[in-house]
PDB file of C-alpha atoms and ligand atoms in Angstrom:
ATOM      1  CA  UNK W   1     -13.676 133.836 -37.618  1.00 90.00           C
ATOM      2  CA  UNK W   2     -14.071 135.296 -41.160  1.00 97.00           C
ATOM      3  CA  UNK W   3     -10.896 135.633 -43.311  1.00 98.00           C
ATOM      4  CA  UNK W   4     -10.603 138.335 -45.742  1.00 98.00           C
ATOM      5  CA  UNK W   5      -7.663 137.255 -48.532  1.00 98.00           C
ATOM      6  CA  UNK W   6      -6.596 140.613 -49.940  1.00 98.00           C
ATOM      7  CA  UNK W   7      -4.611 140.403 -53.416  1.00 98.00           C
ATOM      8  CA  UNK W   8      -2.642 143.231 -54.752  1.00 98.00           C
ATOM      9  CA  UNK W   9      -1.032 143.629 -57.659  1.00 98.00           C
ATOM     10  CA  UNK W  10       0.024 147.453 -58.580  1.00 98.00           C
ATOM     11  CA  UNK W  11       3.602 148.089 -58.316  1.00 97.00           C
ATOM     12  CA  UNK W  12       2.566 151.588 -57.259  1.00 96.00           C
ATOM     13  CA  UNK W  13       2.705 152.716 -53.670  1.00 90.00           C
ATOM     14  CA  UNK W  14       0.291 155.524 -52.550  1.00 87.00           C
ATOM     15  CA  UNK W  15      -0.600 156.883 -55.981  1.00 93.00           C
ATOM     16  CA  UNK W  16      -2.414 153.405 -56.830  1.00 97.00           C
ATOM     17  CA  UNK W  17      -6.101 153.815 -57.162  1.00 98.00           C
ATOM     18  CA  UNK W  18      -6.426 150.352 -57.156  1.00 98.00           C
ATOM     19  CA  UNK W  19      -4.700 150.038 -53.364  1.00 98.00           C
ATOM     20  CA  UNK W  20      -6.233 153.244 -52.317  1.00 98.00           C
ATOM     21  CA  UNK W  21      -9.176 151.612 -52.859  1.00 98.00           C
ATOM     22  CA  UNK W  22      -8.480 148.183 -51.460  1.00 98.00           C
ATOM     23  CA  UNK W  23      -7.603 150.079 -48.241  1.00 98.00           C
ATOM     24  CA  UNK W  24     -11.086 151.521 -48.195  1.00 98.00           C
ATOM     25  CA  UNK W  25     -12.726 148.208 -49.102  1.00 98.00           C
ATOM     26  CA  UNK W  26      -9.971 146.314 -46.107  1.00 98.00           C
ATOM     27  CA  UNK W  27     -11.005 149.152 -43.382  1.00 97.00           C
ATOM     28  CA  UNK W  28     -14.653 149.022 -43.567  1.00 97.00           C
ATOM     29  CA  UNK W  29     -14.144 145.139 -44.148  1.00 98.00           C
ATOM     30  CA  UNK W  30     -12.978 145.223 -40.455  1.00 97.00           C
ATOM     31  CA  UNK W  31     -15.429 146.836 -39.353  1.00 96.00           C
ATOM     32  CA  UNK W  32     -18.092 145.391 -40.286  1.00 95.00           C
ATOM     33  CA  UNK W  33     -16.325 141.690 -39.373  1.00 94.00           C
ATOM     34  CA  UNK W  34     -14.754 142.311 -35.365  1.00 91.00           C
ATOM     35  CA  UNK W  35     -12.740 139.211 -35.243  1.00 88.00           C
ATOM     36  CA  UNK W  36     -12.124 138.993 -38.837  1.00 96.00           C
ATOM     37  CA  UNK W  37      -8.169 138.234 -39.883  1.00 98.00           C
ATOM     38  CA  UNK W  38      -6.807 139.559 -42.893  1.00 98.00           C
ATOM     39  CA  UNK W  39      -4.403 137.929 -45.374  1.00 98.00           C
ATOM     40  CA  UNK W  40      -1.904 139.952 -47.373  1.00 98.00           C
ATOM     41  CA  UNK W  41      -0.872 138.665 -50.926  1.00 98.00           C
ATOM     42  CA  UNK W  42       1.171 141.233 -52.387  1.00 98.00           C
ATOM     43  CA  UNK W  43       1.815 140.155 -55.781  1.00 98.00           C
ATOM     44  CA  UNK W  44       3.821 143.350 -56.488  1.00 97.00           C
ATOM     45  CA  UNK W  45       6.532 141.959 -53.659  1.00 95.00           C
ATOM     46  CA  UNK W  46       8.699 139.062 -54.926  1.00 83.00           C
ATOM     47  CA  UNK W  47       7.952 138.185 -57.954  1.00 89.00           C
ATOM     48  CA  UNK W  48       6.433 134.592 -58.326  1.00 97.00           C
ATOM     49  CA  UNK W  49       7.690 132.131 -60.797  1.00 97.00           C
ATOM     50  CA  UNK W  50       5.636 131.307 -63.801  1.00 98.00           C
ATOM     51  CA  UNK W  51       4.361 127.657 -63.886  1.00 97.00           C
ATOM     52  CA  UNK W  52       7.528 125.222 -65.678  1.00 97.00           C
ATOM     53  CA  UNK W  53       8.199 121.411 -66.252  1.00 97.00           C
ATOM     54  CA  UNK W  54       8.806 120.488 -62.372  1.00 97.00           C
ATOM     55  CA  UNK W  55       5.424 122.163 -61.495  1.00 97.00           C
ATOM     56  CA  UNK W  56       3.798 121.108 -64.571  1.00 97.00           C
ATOM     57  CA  UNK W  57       4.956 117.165 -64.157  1.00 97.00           C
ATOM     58  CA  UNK W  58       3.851 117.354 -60.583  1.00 97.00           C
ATOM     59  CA  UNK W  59       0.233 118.385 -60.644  1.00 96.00           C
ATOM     60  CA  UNK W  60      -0.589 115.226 -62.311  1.00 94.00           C
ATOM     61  CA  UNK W  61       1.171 112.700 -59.472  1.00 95.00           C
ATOM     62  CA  UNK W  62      -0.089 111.789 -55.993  1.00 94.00           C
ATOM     63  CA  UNK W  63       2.275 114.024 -53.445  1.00 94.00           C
ATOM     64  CA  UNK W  64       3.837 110.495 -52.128  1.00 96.00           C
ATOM     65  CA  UNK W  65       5.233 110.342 -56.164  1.00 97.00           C
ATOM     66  CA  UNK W  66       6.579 113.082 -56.794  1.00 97.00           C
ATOM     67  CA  UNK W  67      10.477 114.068 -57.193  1.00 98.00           C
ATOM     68  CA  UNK W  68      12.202 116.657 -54.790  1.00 97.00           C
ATOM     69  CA  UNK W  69      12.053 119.143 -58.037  1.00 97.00           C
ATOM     70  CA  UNK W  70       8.509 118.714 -58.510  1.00 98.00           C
ATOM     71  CA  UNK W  71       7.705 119.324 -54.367  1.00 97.00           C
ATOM     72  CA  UNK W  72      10.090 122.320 -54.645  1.00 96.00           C
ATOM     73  CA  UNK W  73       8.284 123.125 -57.706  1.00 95.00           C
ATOM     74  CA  UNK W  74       5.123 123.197 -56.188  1.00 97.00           C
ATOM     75  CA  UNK W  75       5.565 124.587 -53.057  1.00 97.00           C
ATOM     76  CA  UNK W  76       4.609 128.127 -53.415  1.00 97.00           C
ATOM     77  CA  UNK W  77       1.689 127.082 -55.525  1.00 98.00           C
ATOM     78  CA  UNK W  78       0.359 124.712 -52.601  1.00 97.00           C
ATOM     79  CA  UNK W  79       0.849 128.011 -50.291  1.00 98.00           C
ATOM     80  CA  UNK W  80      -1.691 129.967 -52.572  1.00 98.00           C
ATOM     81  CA  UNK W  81      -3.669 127.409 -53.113  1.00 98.00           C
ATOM     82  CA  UNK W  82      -4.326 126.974 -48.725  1.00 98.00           C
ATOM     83  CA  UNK W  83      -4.429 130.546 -48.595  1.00 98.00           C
ATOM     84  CA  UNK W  84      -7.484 130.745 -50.892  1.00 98.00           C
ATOM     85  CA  UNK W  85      -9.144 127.847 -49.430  1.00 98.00           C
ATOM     86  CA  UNK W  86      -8.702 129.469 -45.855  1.00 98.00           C
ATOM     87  CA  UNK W  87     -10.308 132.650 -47.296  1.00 98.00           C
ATOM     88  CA  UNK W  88     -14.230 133.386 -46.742  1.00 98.00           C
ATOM     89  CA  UNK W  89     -13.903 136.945 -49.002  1.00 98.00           C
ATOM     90  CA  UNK W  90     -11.068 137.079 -51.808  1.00 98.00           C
ATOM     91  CA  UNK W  91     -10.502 140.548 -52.505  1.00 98.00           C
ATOM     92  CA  UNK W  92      -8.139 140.960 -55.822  1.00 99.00           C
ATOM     93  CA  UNK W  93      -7.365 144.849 -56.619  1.00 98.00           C
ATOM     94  CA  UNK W  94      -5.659 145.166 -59.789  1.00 98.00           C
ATOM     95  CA  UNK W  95      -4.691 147.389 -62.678  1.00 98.00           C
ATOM     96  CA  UNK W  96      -5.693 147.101 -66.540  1.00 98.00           C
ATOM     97  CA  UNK W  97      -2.597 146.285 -68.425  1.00 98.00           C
ATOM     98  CA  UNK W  98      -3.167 145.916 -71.925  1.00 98.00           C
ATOM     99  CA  UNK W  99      -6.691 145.512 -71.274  1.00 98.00           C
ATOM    100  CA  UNK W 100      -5.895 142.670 -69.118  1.00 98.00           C
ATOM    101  CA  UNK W 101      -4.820 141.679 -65.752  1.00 98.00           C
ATOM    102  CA  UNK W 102      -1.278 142.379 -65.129  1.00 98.00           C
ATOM    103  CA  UNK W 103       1.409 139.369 -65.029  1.00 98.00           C
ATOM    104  CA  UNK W 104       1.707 139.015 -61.738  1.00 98.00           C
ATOM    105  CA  UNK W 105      -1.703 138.335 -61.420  1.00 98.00           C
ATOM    106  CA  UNK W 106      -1.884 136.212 -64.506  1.00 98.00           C
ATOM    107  CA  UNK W 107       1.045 134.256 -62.545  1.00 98.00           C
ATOM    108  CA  UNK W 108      -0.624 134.049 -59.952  1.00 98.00           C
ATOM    109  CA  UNK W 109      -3.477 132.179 -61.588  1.00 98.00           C
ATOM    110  CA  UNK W 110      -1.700 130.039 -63.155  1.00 98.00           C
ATOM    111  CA  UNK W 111      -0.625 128.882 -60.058  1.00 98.00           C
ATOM    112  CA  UNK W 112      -3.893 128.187 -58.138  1.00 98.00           C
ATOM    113  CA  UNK W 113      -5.650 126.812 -61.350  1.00 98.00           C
ATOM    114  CA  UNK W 114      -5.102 123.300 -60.402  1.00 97.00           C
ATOM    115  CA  UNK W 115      -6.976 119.728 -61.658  1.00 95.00           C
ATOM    116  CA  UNK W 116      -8.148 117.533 -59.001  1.00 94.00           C
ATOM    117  CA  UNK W 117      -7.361 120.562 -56.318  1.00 97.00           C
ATOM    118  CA  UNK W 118      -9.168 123.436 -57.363  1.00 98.00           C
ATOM    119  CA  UNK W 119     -11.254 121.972 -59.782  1.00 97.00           C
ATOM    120  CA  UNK W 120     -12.312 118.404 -60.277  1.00 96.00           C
ATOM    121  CA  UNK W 121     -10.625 118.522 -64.075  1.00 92.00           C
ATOM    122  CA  UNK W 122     -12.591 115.748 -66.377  1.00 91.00           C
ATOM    123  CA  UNK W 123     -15.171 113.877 -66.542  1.00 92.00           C
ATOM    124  CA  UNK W 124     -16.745 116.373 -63.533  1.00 92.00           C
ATOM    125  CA  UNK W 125     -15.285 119.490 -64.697  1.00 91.00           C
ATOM    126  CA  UNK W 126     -16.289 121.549 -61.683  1.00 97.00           C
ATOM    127  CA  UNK W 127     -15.040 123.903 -59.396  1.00 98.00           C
ATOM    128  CA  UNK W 128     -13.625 122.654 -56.124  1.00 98.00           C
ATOM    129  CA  UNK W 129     -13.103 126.230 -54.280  1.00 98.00           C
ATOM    130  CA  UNK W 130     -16.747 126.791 -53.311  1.00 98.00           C
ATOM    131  CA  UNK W 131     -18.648 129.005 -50.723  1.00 98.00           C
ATOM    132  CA  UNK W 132     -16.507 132.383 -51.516  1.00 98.00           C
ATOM    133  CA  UNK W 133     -17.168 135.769 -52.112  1.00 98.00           C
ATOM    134  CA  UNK W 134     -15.301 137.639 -54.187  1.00 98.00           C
ATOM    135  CA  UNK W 135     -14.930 141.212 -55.284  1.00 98.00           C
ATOM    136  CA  UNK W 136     -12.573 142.628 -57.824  1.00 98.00           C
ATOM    137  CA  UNK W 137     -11.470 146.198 -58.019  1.00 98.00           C
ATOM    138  CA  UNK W 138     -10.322 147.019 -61.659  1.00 98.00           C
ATOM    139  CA  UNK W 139      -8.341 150.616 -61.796  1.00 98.00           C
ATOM    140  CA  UNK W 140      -7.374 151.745 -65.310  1.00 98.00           C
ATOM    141  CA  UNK W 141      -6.478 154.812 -67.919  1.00 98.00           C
ATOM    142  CA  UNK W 142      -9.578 154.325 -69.840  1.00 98.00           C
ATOM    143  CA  UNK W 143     -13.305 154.160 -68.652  1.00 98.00           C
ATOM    144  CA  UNK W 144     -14.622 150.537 -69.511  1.00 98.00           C
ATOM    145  CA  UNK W 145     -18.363 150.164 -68.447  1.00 95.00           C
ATOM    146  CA  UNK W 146     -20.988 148.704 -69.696  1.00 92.00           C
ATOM    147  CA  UNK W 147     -22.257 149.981 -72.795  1.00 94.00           C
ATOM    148  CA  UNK W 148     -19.750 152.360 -73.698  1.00 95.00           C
ATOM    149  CA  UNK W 149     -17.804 151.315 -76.894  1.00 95.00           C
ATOM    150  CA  UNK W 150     -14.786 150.985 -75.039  1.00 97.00           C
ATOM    151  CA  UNK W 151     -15.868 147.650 -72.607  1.00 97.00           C
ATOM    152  CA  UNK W 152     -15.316 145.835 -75.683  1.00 97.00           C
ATOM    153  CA  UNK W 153     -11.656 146.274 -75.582  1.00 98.00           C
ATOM    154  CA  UNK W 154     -12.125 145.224 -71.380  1.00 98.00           C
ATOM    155  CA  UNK W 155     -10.624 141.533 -71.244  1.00 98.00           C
ATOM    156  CA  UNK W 156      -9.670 141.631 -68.024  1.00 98.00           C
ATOM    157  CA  UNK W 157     -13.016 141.653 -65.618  1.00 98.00           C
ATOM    158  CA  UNK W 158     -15.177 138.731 -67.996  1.00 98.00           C
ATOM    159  CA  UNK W 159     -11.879 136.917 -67.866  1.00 98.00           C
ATOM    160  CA  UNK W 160     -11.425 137.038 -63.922  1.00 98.00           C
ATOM    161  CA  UNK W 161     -14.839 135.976 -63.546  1.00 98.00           C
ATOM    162  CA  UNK W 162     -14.560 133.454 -65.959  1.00 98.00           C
ATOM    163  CA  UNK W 163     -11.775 131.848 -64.533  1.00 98.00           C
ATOM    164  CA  UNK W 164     -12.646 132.149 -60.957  1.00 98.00           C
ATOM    165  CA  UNK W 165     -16.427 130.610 -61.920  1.00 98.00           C
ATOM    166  CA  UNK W 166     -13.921 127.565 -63.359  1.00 98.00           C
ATOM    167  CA  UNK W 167     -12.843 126.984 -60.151  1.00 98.00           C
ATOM    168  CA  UNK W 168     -16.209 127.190 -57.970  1.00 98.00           C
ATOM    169  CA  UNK W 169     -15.989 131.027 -56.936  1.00 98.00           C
ATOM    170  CA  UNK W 170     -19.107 132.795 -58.891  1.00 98.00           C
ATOM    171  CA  UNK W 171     -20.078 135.560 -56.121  1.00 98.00           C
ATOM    172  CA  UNK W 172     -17.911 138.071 -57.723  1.00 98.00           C
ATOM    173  CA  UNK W 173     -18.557 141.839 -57.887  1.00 98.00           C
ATOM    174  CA  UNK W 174     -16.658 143.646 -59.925  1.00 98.00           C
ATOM    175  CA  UNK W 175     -15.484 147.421 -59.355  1.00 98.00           C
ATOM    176  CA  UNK W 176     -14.820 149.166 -62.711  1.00 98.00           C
ATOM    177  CA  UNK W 177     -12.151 152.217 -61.344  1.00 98.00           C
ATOM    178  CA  UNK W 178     -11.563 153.787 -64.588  1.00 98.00           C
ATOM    179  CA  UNK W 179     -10.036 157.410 -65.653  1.00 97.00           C
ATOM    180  CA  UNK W 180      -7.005 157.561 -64.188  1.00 98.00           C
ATOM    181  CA  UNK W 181      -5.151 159.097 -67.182  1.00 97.00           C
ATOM    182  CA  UNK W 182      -6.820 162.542 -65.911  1.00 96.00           C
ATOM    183  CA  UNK W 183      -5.265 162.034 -63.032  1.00 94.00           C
ATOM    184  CA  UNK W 184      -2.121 161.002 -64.970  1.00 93.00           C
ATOM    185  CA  UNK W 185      -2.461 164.641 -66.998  1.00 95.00           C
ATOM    186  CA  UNK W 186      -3.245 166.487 -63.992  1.00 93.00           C
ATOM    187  CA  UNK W 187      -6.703 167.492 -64.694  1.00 93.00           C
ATOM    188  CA  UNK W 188      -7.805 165.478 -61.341  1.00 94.00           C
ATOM    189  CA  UNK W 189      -6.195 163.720 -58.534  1.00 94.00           C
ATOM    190  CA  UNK W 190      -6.248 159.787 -57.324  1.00 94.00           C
ATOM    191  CA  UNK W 191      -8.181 161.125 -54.497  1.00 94.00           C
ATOM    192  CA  UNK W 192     -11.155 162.783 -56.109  1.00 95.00           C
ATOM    193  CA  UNK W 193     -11.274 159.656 -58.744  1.00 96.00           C
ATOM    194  CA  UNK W 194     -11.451 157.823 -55.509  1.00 97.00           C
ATOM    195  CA  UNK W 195     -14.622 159.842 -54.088  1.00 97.00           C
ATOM    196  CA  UNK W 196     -16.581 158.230 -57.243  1.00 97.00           C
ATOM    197  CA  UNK W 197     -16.059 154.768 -56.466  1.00 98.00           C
ATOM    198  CA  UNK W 198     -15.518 154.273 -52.862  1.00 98.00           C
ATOM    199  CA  UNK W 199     -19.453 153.995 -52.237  1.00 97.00           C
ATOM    200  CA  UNK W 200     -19.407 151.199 -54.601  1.00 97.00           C
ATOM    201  CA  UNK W 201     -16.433 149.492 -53.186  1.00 98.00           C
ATOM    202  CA  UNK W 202     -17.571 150.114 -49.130  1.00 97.00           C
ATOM    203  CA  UNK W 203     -20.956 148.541 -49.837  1.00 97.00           C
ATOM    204  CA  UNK W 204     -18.871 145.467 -51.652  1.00 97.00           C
ATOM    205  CA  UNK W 205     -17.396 144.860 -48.008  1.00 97.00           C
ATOM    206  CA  UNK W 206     -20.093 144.383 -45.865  1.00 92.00           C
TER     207      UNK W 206
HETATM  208  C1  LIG A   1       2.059 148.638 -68.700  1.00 90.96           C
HETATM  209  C2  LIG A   1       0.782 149.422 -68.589  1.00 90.96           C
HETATM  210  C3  LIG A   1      -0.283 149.081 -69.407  1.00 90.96           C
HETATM  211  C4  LIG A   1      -1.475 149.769 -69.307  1.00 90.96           C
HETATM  212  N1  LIG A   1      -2.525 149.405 -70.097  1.00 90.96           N
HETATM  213  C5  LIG A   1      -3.714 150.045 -69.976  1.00 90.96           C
HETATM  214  C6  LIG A   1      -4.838 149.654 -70.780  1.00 90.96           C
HETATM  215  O1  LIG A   1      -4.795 148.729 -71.565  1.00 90.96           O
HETATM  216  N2  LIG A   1      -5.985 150.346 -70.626  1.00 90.96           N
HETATM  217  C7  LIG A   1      -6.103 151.387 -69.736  1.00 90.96           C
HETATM  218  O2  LIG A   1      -7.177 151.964 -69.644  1.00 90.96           O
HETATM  219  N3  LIG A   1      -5.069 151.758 -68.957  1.00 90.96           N
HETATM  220  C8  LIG A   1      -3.878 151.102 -69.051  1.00 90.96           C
HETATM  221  N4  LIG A   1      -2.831 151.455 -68.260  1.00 90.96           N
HETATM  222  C9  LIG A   1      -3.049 152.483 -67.217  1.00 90.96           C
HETATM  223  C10 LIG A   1      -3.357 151.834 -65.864  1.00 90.96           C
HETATM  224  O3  LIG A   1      -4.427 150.913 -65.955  1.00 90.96           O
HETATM  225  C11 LIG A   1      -3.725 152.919 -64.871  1.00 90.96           C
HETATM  226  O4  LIG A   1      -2.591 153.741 -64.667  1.00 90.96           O
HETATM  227  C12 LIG A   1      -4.216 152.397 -63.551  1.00 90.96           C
HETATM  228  O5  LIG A   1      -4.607 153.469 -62.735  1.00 90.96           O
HETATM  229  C13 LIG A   1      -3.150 151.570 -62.842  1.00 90.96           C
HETATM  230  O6  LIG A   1      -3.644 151.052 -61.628  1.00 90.96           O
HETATM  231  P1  LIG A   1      -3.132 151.633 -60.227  1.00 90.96           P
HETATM  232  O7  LIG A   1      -3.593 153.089 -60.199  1.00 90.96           O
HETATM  233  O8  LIG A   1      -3.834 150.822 -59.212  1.00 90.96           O
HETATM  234  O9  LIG A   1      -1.648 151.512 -60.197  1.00 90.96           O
HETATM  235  C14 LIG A   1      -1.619 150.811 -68.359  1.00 90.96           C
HETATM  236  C15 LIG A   1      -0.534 151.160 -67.542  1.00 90.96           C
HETATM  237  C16 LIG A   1       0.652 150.463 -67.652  1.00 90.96           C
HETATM  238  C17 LIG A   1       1.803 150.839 -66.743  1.00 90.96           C
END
């Protein structure tokens, strides 16, 4: 059975292109995968903590060493760590904040980036989160792609990839959902915006 890991990140409900999207990209998903089962992370839902001393002294014991602190410490980062290992397809829909990912995803990152678990750390220095797909649906003010002047100001898609190729996931598509901010100033709507990119994002899920 196929397992679809679906990451969200915009605190916004319906008027999210980002999750308007994702919904397109999760229905067809199903269809195209009958007994698939789909994971929710909804980064925008709970806050999770950033990475501090307990978590950071823990990583480097064996579990059997480590304090109560550093197991507490770790716990939610173990629980996104299975979740992504149990995924076949990793599907991360995001704003641009800043011209990066937001913080939640950044913490989020910082949680599953882990030597010796998802990647081998030194001498190796390889990713241990292999045999993935992943596709990444960017939604933002501006319009970032390729080759307009703009994309150099875009840190957020060659960083994802980057960081997910450190840790063994390199089958990554990236959706670039810019323009909102005429949506924003009323001269379209989330739902025409949406027209222009869904074709992109439904053949992503099959
Ligand atoms: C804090 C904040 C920072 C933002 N930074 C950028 C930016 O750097 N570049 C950009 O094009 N849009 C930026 N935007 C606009 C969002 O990317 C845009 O509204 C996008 O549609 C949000 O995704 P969503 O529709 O899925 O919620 C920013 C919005 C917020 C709230």
């Amino acid at each position: 059975m196929a397992t679809l890991l679906n990451i969200q990140t915009s605190p916004r409900g319906s008027g999210s292109l980002s999750r308007i999207l994702s919904q397109d990209f999760v229905t067809k998903w199903k269809k195209t995968h009958d007994d698939g089962k789909v994971v929710l992370r909804d980064l925008a839902e709970g806050g999770l903590p950033f990475v501090d001393m307990p978590w950071i002294g823990g990583i480097f014991l064996p579990p059997e060493q480590r304090s109560v602190e550093q197991q507490d410490g770790l716990k939610i980062s173990d629980e996104l760590v299975a979740e992504l290992f149990a995924a076949d397809h990793i599907l991360i829909g995001t704003p641009m904040y800043n011209f990066t990912v937001p913080a939640n995803l950044k913490a989020w990152i910082d949680l599953i980036v882990r030597p010796r678990v998802t990647h081998s750390g030194p001498p190796e220095r390889k990713g241990l989160v292999t045999g993935k797909r992943c596709t990444i649906i960017i939604a933002s003010g501006g319009v970032y792609d390729e080759g307009l002047p703009a994309s150099a100001s875009d840190y957020e898609s060659g960083y994802l990839k980057r960081i997910l190729a450190f840790i063994g996931i390199s089958d990554v598509e990236v959706v670039m959902a810019g323009g909102t901010a005429a949506a924003a100033f009323g001269s379209t709507t989330m739902e025409e915006l949406a027209l222009q990119f869904r074709p992109a994002v439904l053949v992503a899920a099959q």
